[in-house]
C-alpha positions as a Markdown table, in Angstrom:
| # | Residue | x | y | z |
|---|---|---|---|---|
| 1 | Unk | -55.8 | -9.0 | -20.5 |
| 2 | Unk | -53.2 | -10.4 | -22.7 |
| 3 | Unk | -51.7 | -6.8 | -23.5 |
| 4 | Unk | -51.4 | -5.8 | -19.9 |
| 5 | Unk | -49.2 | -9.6 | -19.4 |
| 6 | Unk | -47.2 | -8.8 | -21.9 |
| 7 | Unk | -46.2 | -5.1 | -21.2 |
| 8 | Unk | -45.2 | -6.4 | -17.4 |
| 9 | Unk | -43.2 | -9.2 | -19.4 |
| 10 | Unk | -41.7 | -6.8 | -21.1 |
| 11 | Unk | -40.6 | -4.2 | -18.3 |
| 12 | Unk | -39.7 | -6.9 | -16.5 |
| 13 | Unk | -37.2 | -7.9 | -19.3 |
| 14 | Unk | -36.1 | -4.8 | -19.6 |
| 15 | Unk | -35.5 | -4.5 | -15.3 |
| 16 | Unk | -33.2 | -7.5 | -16.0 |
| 17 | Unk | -30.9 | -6.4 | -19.1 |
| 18 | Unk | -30.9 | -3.2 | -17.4 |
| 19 | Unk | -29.3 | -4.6 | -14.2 |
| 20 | Unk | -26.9 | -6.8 | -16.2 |
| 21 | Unk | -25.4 | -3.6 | -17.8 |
| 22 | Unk | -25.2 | -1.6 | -14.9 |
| 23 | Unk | -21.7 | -3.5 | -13.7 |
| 24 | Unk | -20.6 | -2.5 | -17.4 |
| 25 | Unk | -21.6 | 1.1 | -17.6 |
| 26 | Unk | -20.4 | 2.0 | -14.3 |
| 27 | Unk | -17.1 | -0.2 | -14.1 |
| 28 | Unk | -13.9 | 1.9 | -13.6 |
| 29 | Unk | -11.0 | 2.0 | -15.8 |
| 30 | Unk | -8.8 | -1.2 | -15.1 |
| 31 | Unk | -6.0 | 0.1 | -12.9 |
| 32 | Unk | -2.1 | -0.6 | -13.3 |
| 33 | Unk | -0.4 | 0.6 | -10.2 |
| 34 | Unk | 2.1 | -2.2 | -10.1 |
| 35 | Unk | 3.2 | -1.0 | -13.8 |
| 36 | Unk | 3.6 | 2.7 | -12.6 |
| 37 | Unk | 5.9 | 1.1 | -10.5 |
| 38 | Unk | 7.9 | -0.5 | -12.8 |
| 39 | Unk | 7.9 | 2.4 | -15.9 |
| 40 | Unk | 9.0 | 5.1 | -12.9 |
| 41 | Unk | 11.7 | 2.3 | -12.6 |
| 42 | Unk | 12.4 | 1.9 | -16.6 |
| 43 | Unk | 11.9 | 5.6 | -16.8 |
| 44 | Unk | 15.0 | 6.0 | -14.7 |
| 45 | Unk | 16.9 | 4.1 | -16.8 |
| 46 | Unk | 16.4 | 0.5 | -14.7 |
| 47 | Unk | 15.8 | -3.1 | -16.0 |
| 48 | Unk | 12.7 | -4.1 | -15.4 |
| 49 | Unk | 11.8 | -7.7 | -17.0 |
| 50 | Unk | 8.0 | -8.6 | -16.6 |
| 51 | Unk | 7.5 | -10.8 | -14.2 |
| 52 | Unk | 11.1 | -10.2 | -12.4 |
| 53 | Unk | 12.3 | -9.3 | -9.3 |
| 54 | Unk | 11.6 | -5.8 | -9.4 |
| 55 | Unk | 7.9 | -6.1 | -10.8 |
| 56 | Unk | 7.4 | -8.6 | -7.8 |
| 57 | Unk | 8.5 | -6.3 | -5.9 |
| 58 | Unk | 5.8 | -3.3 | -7.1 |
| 59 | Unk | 3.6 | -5.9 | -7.0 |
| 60 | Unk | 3.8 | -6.0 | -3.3 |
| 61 | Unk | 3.1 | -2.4 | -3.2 |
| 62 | Unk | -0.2 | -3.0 | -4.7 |
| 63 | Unk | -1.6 | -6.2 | -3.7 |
| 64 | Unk | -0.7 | -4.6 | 0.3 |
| 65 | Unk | -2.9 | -1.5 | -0.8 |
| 66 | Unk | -0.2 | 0.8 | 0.3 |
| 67 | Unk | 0.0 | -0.3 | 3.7 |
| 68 | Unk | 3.1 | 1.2 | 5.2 |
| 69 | Unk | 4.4 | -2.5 | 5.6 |
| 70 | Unk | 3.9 | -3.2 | 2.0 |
| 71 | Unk | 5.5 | -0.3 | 0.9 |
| 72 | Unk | 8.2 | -0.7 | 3.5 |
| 73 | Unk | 9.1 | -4.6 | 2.0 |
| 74 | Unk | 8.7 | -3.1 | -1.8 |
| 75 | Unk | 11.8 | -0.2 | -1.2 |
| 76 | Unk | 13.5 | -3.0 | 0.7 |
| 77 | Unk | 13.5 | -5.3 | -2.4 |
| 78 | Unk | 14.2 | -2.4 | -4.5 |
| 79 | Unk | 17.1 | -1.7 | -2.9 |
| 80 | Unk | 18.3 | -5.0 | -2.1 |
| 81 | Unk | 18.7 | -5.3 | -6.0 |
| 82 | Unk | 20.3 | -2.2 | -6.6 |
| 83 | Unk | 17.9 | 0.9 | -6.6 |
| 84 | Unk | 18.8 | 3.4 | -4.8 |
| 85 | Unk | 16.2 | 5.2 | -1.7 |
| 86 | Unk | 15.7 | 8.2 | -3.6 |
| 87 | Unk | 14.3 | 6.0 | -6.9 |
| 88 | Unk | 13.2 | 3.0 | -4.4 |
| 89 | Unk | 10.8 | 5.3 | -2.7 |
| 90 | Unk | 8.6 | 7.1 | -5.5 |
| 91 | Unk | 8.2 | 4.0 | -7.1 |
| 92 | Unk | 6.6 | 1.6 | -4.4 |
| 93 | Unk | 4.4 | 4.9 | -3.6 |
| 94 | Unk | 4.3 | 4.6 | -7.4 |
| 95 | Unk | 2.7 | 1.0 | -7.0 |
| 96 | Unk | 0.3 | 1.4 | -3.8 |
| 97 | Unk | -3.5 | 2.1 | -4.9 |
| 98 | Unk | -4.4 | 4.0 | -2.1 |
| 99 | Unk | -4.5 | 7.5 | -3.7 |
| 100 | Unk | -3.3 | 9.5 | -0.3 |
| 101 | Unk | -0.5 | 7.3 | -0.8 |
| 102 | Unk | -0.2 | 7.7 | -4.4 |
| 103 | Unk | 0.1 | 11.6 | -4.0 |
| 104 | Unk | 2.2 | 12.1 | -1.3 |
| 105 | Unk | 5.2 | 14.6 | -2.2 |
| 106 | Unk | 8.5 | 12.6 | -2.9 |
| 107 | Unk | 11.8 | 14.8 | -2.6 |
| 108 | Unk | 14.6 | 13.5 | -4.4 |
């Protein structure tokens, strides 16, 4: 009698570490939109200070989830300090984690 207690103790133990590791196993890969955003912007030869202007600005981007208002008020802030449409542009898509977003073709 005590064997059969114990294996249920024990599958039942098991049931629970299994179910707090799931979230671990199966967790994707922190994202960084907002910083694609702002190394497009560094890549094209801009200053981008953490925390400044311009990452507030990608931030927006992201934290709308590519909503074509966020992305709207990120190029507007872009450009309002400086960057030009054609760099503006790429880099809020650059920022928005929507992935249809995040793909679309950008013409320079």
């Amino acid at each position: 009698m005590r064997s059969k207690w114990m294996r249920r103790a024990a599958v039942a133990a098991s049931g629970v570490v299994m179910a707090g590791a799931l979230p671990l196993v199966v967790a994707s890969p922190a994202q960084a939109w907002s910083w694609d955003c702002q190394q497009y912007l560094r890549a094209k030869g801009y200053s981008v200070p953490v925390g400044g202007k311009a990452a507030d600005a990608c931030s927006i981007a992201e934290d709308g989830e590519g909503s074509a208002y966020s992305l709207d008020i990120c190029r507007t802030r872009l450009e309002s300090l400086g960057v030009p449409f054609k760099h503006a542009k790429p880099a809020c898509l650059k920022g928005a984690p929507n992935s249809s977003v995040r793909d679309q073709t950008v013409r320079d």
